[in-house]
Every structure is written in structure tokens, then in C-alpha cells.
Amino acid sequence: MGDMGFSWPSVFVVVVVGLVLNAAVVCNGGITSAFVRRVEQSVDMPLDSDAFLVPPGYNAPQQVHITQGDRVGKAVIVSWVTVDEPGSDTVLYWSENSQIKNNATGIVVTYQFYNYTSGYIHHCTIKNLEFNTKYYYEVGIGNTTRTFWFTTPPEVGPDVPYTFGLIGDLGQTYDSNATLTHYELNPMEGKTLLFVGDLSYADHYQFQDNVRWDTWGRFIERSAAYQPWIWTAGNHELSLAPALGEDIPFKPYTHRFHVPYRTSNSTAPFWYSIKRASAYIIVLSSYSAYVKYTPQYQWLFEELPKVNRSETMRVMFESWFVQYKVDVVFAGHVHAYERSERISNIAYNIVNGLCAPVNDQSAPVYITIGDGGNIEGLANNLTEPQPKYSAFHEASFGHAIFDIKNRTHAYYSWHRNQDGYAAEADSLWFFNRYWYPFDDSTTNHSLSI
Ligand SMILES: [Fe+2]
């Protein structure tokens, strides 16, 4: 209901970005966890691991995963890979209360990366689904078929309870497997996963062995075939290898993971937005240009007013995040966990010398959640003493849950892999910046200088 004529409901605004957004360093902060973990190297699971099992049967669909296919959650993009032959691009689908099978037809793509040739990668968008409905879907029509299911979200609205999971920098190590298992068994039951970039870490291998993209696709299928994973590109998706003749950025990522970027008027799959239940989710890419007048900058400039609540990327966009009262910014890349206070640097200028972040109740909470458990291991060099802007930090693997209760409250929790499935290592009640803009910090110290 704003001056631009948009009438979006006021919801929790979540920004997801594939790279940590740096904050300036000041001292005497919040909680440095006393948790002590075993120091172990992170090792990728072997190719013949159970986590990567190839489904049996001729041309059986594998690496099945889904994501939101439109602006509001009435469409789903179904993706899968066949290896023996292209096979059918058709998806059969039906709601749990119906015997009538509908069908939708998609596309198939392949790509080469140096000496690797991909399987047949299918993408099919199922449209015009009912909200809040369980659907079954079947792929592999004509050869070995496999059936999965998903539940569509409720209609977009500010008071719709909805639970998101958060995982970043996952990779495919034994720790990655523990993270995914903990997410699946968390009793808070995330219904949609916001993935904060850095997926397979295939680029860790010689020639960026894309077989490790296939194993990753099979690894995540047990979750991603049944609930949408909302994709963000990180630096490990760049996949640039000029020495191998590979100079097209994001080639494996863009062939394997389709996103509904056009529905938010984006011109590239690396930045886009969706609405889902009670959240307005803005996906940004630190690895695509974002300085003034680039397409991503221009898109965000036009995007943020639609929310209508009525050095780094953070520096670039921070004033917009504050102006439009973004509730939370999730970022990956640093392999640790950290939650900030609501802080901003927008008062900074050369004359006033205000160079440290200040407490700002209009600012987002910044959460670094690059702790999925990939082969690069943990970032143990957390800034000590803990900076004042930092409410909680710890170098452990884990995942988080963002559980929106209604227009004013969301319960957030972070879960480390070593704990029981229900344990919360860090938690916070978020108060919506538009509907209930009261102080929701968990540590009692003033950040003003
Ligand atoms: Fe990473």
C-alpha cells in the first residue's frame, strides 16, 4: 500500500547472500561459546558411500530436487538427472486427495566441463498448484520411475506460521552428512531450506571433477526432493578454470539448479526474490557485480521498495537494508557461526569519525551460517576479544531454524552437530521491524560510542 502502488503484505524480510558481509571490529562483545569440539579434519565421503547411492533401474532419475517455481509458492521447479539416455521430460503430479494425474513437460540440458560430460539434466516447472496442499510427483516416465512428494506453502500473508531451515557451505564430508541429518531430525521441522551458497565443493578436486556435483546431488536428494531448497550462489559455484579452457562462470551451478528469477524481474539467476508464506526472501550474489548501476544494484534498488513495510556488499546496500527494515541477513562463506546485534554503520562519514557500528533497531541482525561442514574445515580464527557487534560466535558445524509465528514474532535457533537433535546452542526471539520494532537483542550492553 505504498506510493509505488504495490500491495504486498508486510512480512519478515530475509536477505540471503553467499558471502559474509563484513562488519567493522570493536571490542567487548557478547557470548563466545565455551563449547570445545574435537579437532578433526573434514573429509569428503568416498564415492561409494551410502550417502551417494545411485538408484537402481535403467535410466532411473537421480539427484532429484525441487525449488519454488514462481513468486508466491504455487509453482515448483522439479529437477532430476538421467544418465543412460535423455528419457522423458514429463513430470506426473497429483494432489493427495485426487486420483487424477496431471502432467507438465520441461526441458533437458547437458554441459561439458573440461573432460567431464554431464548426464541429462531435466527441469520442469509445475504451475497452478493449490496452496497448502500435499502433492505427489513422478519422474522417469517411460523408464524407471520414482515418486516423491512435497507440500505447497500457505498463501502469502503476514500471520502465516512457517518454518525455514538454514544451511550454508555444506559440501559432502561426514560433517556435511551430520548437518543434514540434524536438520532432518530437528523436531522444529523446517519446511523449506534457505541455502546460503557453496554447495558441492567439487572445485576442490583436480579438474574440478564434476562427478562430485553428481554425488552432491544424490546426497541432498533425501531432503531436497521433498522440500524446496532456495538457492544462493557462493564462490565455490564460480567454477572458473581458464587453464582448462573453462571461462564461463557458474556453468555447473546454472545447468543444475534453476531458480525463478524472472518472476521478480531479475535478469540473472544470481539475484532474485520470492515470497513464501510470511517471508519475503531476497537472494543476492556477492560474486556478481553489485556496484552502482550494475544490473544487480539496479534490481535491488527497484526491489526493496516493493516490500513496502510501510568494501563489502553490506557497505554497499546497508542503508537500504536499514531504510526498508530488513529483519535478518543470512550469509555464508566463513565456516563458522556468528549472530550480530542489530547494528549499522550508516552514520559513518569521514568528518564525524564514527567508524564503529552502532546499535540500530532499524538494522537487520546479520547471521553468518557458513557452517554446513565442507572439506575446507572450520574457521577457527574468530576475532578475539569478541567484537561488540557480535552477540554470539562459535566455530562449530550446524544449521539453523527460522520459525515465523505471526506478523510480530519469529523464533530463531542454531543447532550444533554435536548436540542432540532438539538442543539449541543459540536462540533469539525476532521482533518484526515493521510491526513490532522493539529491542530484541539478547545481550545487554550498549553499542553506542
Ligand atoms: Fe565456503
PDB file of C-alpha atoms in Angstrom, residues 55-243:
ATOM      1  CA  PRO A  55      19.019 -45.519  -7.551  1.00  0.00           C
ATOM      2  CA  PRO A  56      18.571 -48.913  -9.228  1.00  0.00           C
ATOM      3  CA  GLY A  57      16.927 -49.435 -12.612  1.00  0.00           C
ATOM      4  CA  TYR A  58      17.521 -48.442 -16.206  1.00  0.00           C
ATOM      5  CA  ASN A  59      17.790 -44.661 -16.609  1.00  0.00           C
ATOM      6  CA  ALA A  60      16.462 -44.134 -13.094  1.00  0.00           C
ATOM      7  CA  PRO A  61      16.103 -40.452 -12.185  1.00  0.00           C
ATOM      8  CA  GLN A  62      18.696 -39.338  -9.661  1.00  0.00           C
ATOM      9  CA  GLN A  63      19.673 -36.077  -7.957  1.00  0.00           C
ATOM     10  CA  VAL A  64      16.011 -35.151  -7.674  1.00  0.00           C
ATOM     11  CA  HIS A  65      15.478 -31.736  -6.124  1.00  0.00           C
ATOM     12  CA  ILE A  66      12.795 -29.069  -6.050  1.00  0.00           C
ATOM     13  CA  THR A  67      12.659 -25.325  -5.549  1.00  0.00           C
ATOM     14  CA  GLN A  68       9.971 -22.663  -5.627  1.00  0.00           C
ATOM     15  CA  GLY A  69       8.904 -22.010  -9.214  1.00  0.00           C
ATOM     16  CA  ASP A  70       7.079 -18.693  -9.030  1.00  0.00           C
ATOM     17  CA  ARG A  71       6.670 -15.571  -6.939  1.00  0.00           C
ATOM     18  CA  VAL A  72       4.324 -16.894  -4.246  1.00  0.00           C
ATOM     19  CA  GLY A  73       4.692 -20.682  -3.973  1.00  0.00           C
ATOM     20  CA  LYS A  74       2.020 -22.001  -6.375  1.00  0.00           C
ATOM     21  CA  ALA A  75       4.666 -23.434  -8.694  1.00  0.00           C
ATOM     22  CA  VAL A  76       7.548 -25.833  -8.165  1.00  0.00           C
ATOM     23  CA  ILE A  77      10.594 -26.478 -10.326  1.00  0.00           C
ATOM     24  CA  VAL A  78      11.377 -30.202 -10.333  1.00  0.00           C
ATOM     25  CA  SER A  79      14.915 -31.123 -11.427  1.00  0.00           C
ATOM     26  CA  TRP A  80      16.491 -34.542 -11.923  1.00  0.00           C
ATOM     27  CA  VAL A  81      19.268 -36.261 -13.839  1.00  0.00           C
ATOM     28  CA  THR A  82      19.151 -39.343 -16.040  1.00  0.00           C
ATOM     29  CA  VAL A  83      22.351 -40.998 -17.200  1.00  0.00           C
ATOM     30  CA  ASP A  84      21.576 -43.748 -19.725  1.00  0.00           C
ATOM     31  CA  GLU A  85      19.525 -41.690 -22.158  1.00  0.00           C
ATOM     32  CA  PRO A  86      17.633 -38.382 -22.051  1.00  0.00           C
ATOM     33  CA  GLY A  87      14.318 -40.073 -21.307  1.00  0.00           C
ATOM     34  CA  SER A  88      11.113 -38.167 -20.745  1.00  0.00           C
ATOM     35  CA  ASP A  89      10.919 -34.515 -19.647  1.00  0.00           C
ATOM     36  CA  THR A  90       7.450 -35.109 -18.233  1.00  0.00           C
ATOM     37  CA  VAL A  91       6.501 -34.910 -14.571  1.00  0.00           C
ATOM     38  CA  LEU A  92       3.269 -36.553 -13.460  1.00  0.00           C
ATOM     39  CA  TYR A  93       1.750 -34.986 -10.344  1.00  0.00           C
ATOM     40  CA  TRP A  94      -1.409 -35.251  -8.313  1.00  0.00           C
ATOM     41  CA  SER A  95      -2.689 -33.918  -5.028  1.00  0.00           C
ATOM     42  CA  GLU A  96      -3.098 -36.376  -2.194  1.00  0.00           C
ATOM     43  CA  ASN A  97      -6.866 -36.091  -2.419  1.00  0.00           C
ATOM     44  CA  SER A  98      -7.051 -36.730  -6.125  1.00  0.00           C
ATOM     45  CA  GLN A  99      -6.665 -39.760  -8.346  1.00  0.00           C
ATOM     46  CA  ILE A 100      -6.265 -37.657 -11.462  1.00  0.00           C
ATOM     47  CA  LYS A 101      -2.683 -37.375 -12.613  1.00  0.00           C
ATOM     48  CA  ASN A 102      -1.689 -34.128 -14.251  1.00  0.00           C
ATOM     49  CA  ASN A 103       1.397 -33.726 -16.349  1.00  0.00           C
ATOM     50  CA  ALA A 104       3.871 -30.996 -17.087  1.00  0.00           C
ATOM     51  CA  THR A 105       6.705 -31.016 -19.578  1.00  0.00           C
ATOM     52  CA  GLY A 106      10.106 -29.489 -19.016  1.00  0.00           C
ATOM     53  CA  ILE A 107      13.462 -29.268 -20.719  1.00  0.00           C
ATOM     54  CA  VAL A 108      16.676 -31.249 -20.694  1.00  0.00           C
ATOM     55  CA  VAL A 109      20.175 -29.752 -20.763  1.00  0.00           C
ATOM     56  CA  THR A 110      23.713 -31.090 -20.683  1.00  0.00           C
ATOM     57  CA  TYR A 111      27.093 -29.458 -20.328  1.00  0.00           C
ATOM     58  CA  GLN A 112      30.769 -30.259 -20.616  1.00  0.00           C
ATOM     59  CA  PHE A 113      33.386 -29.223 -18.119  1.00  0.00           C
ATOM     60  CA  TYR A 114      36.915 -29.995 -19.349  1.00  0.00           C
ATOM     61  CA  ASN A 115      36.941 -33.817 -19.608  1.00  0.00           C
ATOM     62  CA  TYR A 116      33.571 -34.308 -17.899  1.00  0.00           C
ATOM     63  CA  THR A 117      30.227 -34.676 -19.641  1.00  0.00           C
ATOM     64  CA  SER A 118      27.113 -34.284 -17.553  1.00  0.00           C
ATOM     65  CA  GLY A 119      24.123 -36.576 -17.506  1.00  0.00           C
ATOM     66  CA  TYR A 120      20.806 -35.388 -18.893  1.00  0.00           C
ATOM     67  CA  ILE A 121      19.648 -32.657 -16.515  1.00  0.00           C
ATOM     68  CA  HIS A 122      15.899 -32.133 -16.532  1.00  0.00           C
ATOM     69  CA  HIS A 123      13.993 -29.099 -15.261  1.00  0.00           C
ATOM     70  CA  CYS A 124      10.221 -28.979 -15.240  1.00  0.00           C
ATOM     71  CA  THR A 125       8.032 -26.285 -13.687  1.00  0.00           C
ATOM     72  CA  ILE A 126       4.703 -27.446 -12.271  1.00  0.00           C
ATOM     73  CA  LYS A 127       2.294 -24.498 -12.131  1.00  0.00           C
ATOM     74  CA  ASN A 128      -1.090 -23.523 -10.763  1.00  0.00           C
ATOM     75  CA  LEU A 129      -0.858 -25.652  -7.646  1.00  0.00           C
ATOM     76  CA  GLU A 130      -3.181 -25.129  -4.709  1.00  0.00           C
ATOM     77  CA  PHE A 131      -1.743 -23.572  -1.568  1.00  0.00           C
ATOM     78  CA  ASN A 132      -1.222 -25.702   1.500  1.00  0.00           C
ATOM     79  CA  THR A 133      -1.640 -28.999  -0.315  1.00  0.00           C
ATOM     80  CA  LYS A 134       0.391 -32.186  -0.427  1.00  0.00           C
ATOM     81  CA  TYR A 135       1.309 -33.313  -3.928  1.00  0.00           C
ATOM     82  CA  TYR A 136       2.942 -36.467  -5.190  1.00  0.00           C
ATOM     83  CA  TYR A 137       5.116 -36.322  -8.278  1.00  0.00           C
ATOM     84  CA  GLU A 138       6.633 -38.960 -10.507  1.00  0.00           C
ATOM     85  CA  VAL A 139       9.689 -38.650 -12.750  1.00  0.00           C
ATOM     86  CA  GLY A 140      11.414 -41.040 -15.140  1.00  0.00           C
ATOM     87  CA  ILE A 141       8.267 -41.664 -17.173  1.00  0.00           C
ATOM     88  CA  GLY A 142       8.849 -44.398 -19.752  1.00  0.00           C
ATOM     89  CA  ASN A 143      11.783 -45.955 -17.941  1.00  0.00           C
ATOM     90  CA  THR A 144      12.361 -46.499 -14.237  1.00  0.00           C
ATOM     91  CA  THR A 145      10.032 -44.148 -12.419  1.00  0.00           C
ATOM     92  CA  ARG A 146      10.415 -42.704  -8.950  1.00  0.00           C
ATOM     93  CA  THR A 147       7.773 -40.928  -6.889  1.00  0.00           C
ATOM     94  CA  PHE A 148       8.281 -38.185  -4.295  1.00  0.00           C
ATOM     95  CA  TRP A 149       6.066 -35.630  -2.605  1.00  0.00           C
ATOM     96  CA  PHE A 150       6.032 -32.051  -1.348  1.00  0.00           C
ATOM     97  CA  THR A 151       3.620 -29.714   0.395  1.00  0.00           C
ATOM     98  CA  THR A 152       2.911 -26.270  -1.021  1.00  0.00           C
ATOM     99  CA  PRO A 153       3.088 -23.327   1.394  1.00  0.00           C
ATOM    100  CA  PRO A 154       0.076 -21.422   2.684  1.00  0.00           C
ATOM    101  CA  GLU A 155      -0.962 -18.314   0.819  1.00  0.00           C
ATOM    102  CA  VAL A 156       1.328 -15.337   1.404  1.00  0.00           C
ATOM    103  CA  GLY A 157       0.299 -13.336   4.439  1.00  0.00           C
ATOM    104  CA  PRO A 158       1.844 -11.704   7.479  1.00  0.00           C
ATOM    105  CA  ASP A 159       0.392 -14.005  10.127  1.00  0.00           C
ATOM    106  CA  VAL A 160       1.031 -17.349   8.477  1.00  0.00           C
ATOM    107  CA  PRO A 161       3.230 -19.562  10.659  1.00  0.00           C
ATOM    108  CA  TYR A 162       6.027 -21.055   8.593  1.00  0.00           C
ATOM    109  CA  THR A 163       9.371 -22.653   9.379  1.00  0.00           C
ATOM    110  CA  PHE A 164      12.538 -22.224   7.352  1.00  0.00           C
ATOM    111  CA  GLY A 165      15.772 -24.140   7.730  1.00  0.00           C
ATOM    112  CA  LEU A 166      19.161 -22.569   7.068  1.00  0.00           C
ATOM    113  CA  ILE A 167      22.301 -24.322   5.872  1.00  0.00           C
ATOM    114  CA  GLY A 168      25.378 -22.885   4.196  1.00  0.00           C
ATOM    115  CA  ASP A 169      28.672 -24.125   2.788  1.00  0.00           C
ATOM    116  CA  LEU A 170      27.525 -27.722   3.017  1.00  0.00           C
ATOM    117  CA  GLY A 171      29.934 -29.765   0.898  1.00  0.00           C
ATOM    118  CA  GLN A 172      29.887 -33.557   1.149  1.00  0.00           C
ATOM    119  CA  THR A 173      32.000 -34.596   4.112  1.00  0.00           C
ATOM    120  CA  TYR A 174      30.995 -36.770   7.045  1.00  0.00           C
ATOM    121  CA  ASP A 175      30.296 -33.474   8.840  1.00  0.00           C
ATOM    122  CA  SER A 176      28.028 -32.389   5.977  1.00  0.00           C
ATOM    123  CA  ASN A 177      26.113 -35.616   6.422  1.00  0.00           C
ATOM    124  CA  ALA A 178      25.774 -34.943  10.145  1.00  0.00           C
ATOM    125  CA  THR A 179      24.488 -31.421   9.436  1.00  0.00           C
ATOM    126  CA  LEU A 180      21.850 -32.657   7.009  1.00  0.00           C
ATOM    127  CA  THR A 181      20.772 -35.428   9.381  1.00  0.00           C
ATOM    128  CA  HIS A 182      20.453 -32.965  12.238  1.00  0.00           C
ATOM    129  CA  TYR A 183      18.361 -30.700  10.053  1.00  0.00           C
ATOM    130  CA  GLU A 184      16.100 -33.576   9.011  1.00  0.00           C
ATOM    131  CA  LEU A 185      15.632 -34.784  12.576  1.00  0.00           C
ATOM    132  CA  ASN A 186      15.221 -31.375  14.186  1.00  0.00           C
ATOM    133  CA  PRO A 187      11.795 -31.534  15.861  1.00  0.00           C
ATOM    134  CA  MET A 188      11.100 -27.970  14.705  1.00  0.00           C
ATOM    135  CA  GLU A 189      10.773 -29.398  11.171  1.00  0.00           C
ATOM    136  CA  GLY A 190      11.940 -26.882   8.624  1.00  0.00           C
ATOM    137  CA  LYS A 191       9.530 -26.850   5.685  1.00  0.00           C
ATOM    138  CA  THR A 192      11.753 -25.038   3.207  1.00  0.00           C
ATOM    139  CA  LEU A 193      15.521 -24.737   3.271  1.00  0.00           C
ATOM    140  CA  LEU A 194      17.283 -21.450   2.606  1.00  0.00           C
ATOM    141  CA  PHE A 195      20.671 -22.500   1.271  1.00  0.00           C
ATOM    142  CA  VAL A 196      23.294 -19.797   1.747  1.00  0.00           C
ATOM    143  CA  GLY A 197      25.726 -20.714  -1.048  1.00  0.00           C
ATOM    144  CA  ASP A 198      28.709 -23.015  -1.597  1.00  0.00           C
ATOM    145  CA  LEU A 199      27.125 -26.301  -2.500  1.00  0.00           C
ATOM    146  CA  SER A 200      29.275 -29.256  -3.553  1.00  0.00           C
ATOM    147  CA  TYR A 201      32.906 -28.096  -3.254  1.00  0.00           C
ATOM    148  CA  ALA A 202      33.606 -30.109  -6.416  1.00  0.00           C
ATOM    149  CA  ASP A 203      36.127 -27.401  -7.267  1.00  0.00           C
ATOM    150  CA  HIS A 204      38.352 -28.801  -4.535  1.00  0.00           C
ATOM    151  CA  TYR A 205      39.221 -31.695  -6.869  1.00  0.00           C
ATOM    152  CA  GLN A 206      41.611 -31.934  -9.792  1.00  0.00           C
ATOM    153  CA  PHE A 207      39.952 -30.526 -12.914  1.00  0.00           C
ATOM    154  CA  GLN A 208      37.080 -29.531 -10.559  1.00  0.00           C
ATOM    155  CA  ASP A 209      35.860 -33.088 -11.016  1.00  0.00           C
ATOM    156  CA  ASN A 210      32.161 -32.597 -11.726  1.00  0.00           C
ATOM    157  CA  VAL A 211      31.458 -36.162 -10.651  1.00  0.00           C
ATOM    158  CA  ARG A 212      31.410 -34.514  -7.215  1.00  0.00           C
ATOM    159  CA  TRP A 213      28.473 -32.387  -8.361  1.00  0.00           C
ATOM    160  CA  ASP A 214      26.637 -35.621  -9.126  1.00  0.00           C
ATOM    161  CA  THR A 215      27.440 -37.165  -5.744  1.00  0.00           C
ATOM    162  CA  TRP A 216      26.283 -33.948  -4.062  1.00  0.00           C
ATOM    163  CA  GLY A 217      23.021 -34.044  -5.979  1.00  0.00           C
ATOM    164  CA  ARG A 218      22.424 -37.602  -4.780  1.00  0.00           C
ATOM    165  CA  PHE A 219      23.438 -36.664  -1.241  1.00  0.00           C
ATOM    166  CA  ILE A 220      20.890 -33.868  -0.818  1.00  0.00           C
ATOM    167  CA  GLU A 221      18.065 -35.683  -2.608  1.00  0.00           C
ATOM    168  CA  ARG A 222      16.792 -37.193   0.623  1.00  0.00           C
ATOM    169  CA  SER A 223      15.769 -33.679   1.706  1.00  0.00           C
ATOM    170  CA  ALA A 224      15.694 -31.582  -1.480  1.00  0.00           C
ATOM    171  CA  ALA A 225      13.286 -33.912  -3.326  1.00  0.00           C
ATOM    172  CA  TYR A 226      10.682 -33.399  -0.602  1.00  0.00           C
ATOM    173  CA  GLN A 227      11.001 -29.723   0.329  1.00  0.00           C
ATOM    174  CA  PRO A 228      12.205 -26.746  -1.708  1.00  0.00           C
ATOM    175  CA  TRP A 229      15.774 -25.647  -1.297  1.00  0.00           C
ATOM    176  CA  ILE A 230      16.062 -21.948  -2.097  1.00  0.00           C
ATOM    177  CA  TRP A 231      19.384 -21.482  -3.867  1.00  0.00           C
ATOM    178  CA  THR A 232      22.078 -18.848  -3.427  1.00  0.00           C
ATOM    179  CA  ALA A 233      25.337 -18.909  -5.388  1.00  0.00           C
ATOM    180  CA  GLY A 234      28.632 -18.751  -3.485  1.00  0.00           C
ATOM    181  CA  ASN A 235      32.227 -18.507  -4.585  1.00  0.00           C
ATOM    182  CA  HIS A 236      32.522 -22.282  -4.998  1.00  0.00           C
ATOM    183  CA  GLU A 237      29.866 -22.087  -7.698  1.00  0.00           C
ATOM    184  CA  LEU A 238      32.062 -19.843  -9.877  1.00  0.00           C
ATOM    185  CA  SER A 239      33.840 -22.899 -11.340  1.00  0.00           C
ATOM    186  CA  LEU A 240      36.314 -20.866 -13.344  1.00  0.00           C
ATOM    187  CA  ALA A 241      39.333 -22.740 -14.683  1.00  0.00           C
ATOM    188  CA  PRO A 242      40.884 -20.754 -17.559  1.00  0.00           C
ATOM    189  CA  ALA A 243      43.821 -23.178 -17.721  1.00  0.00           C
TER     190      ALA A 243
END
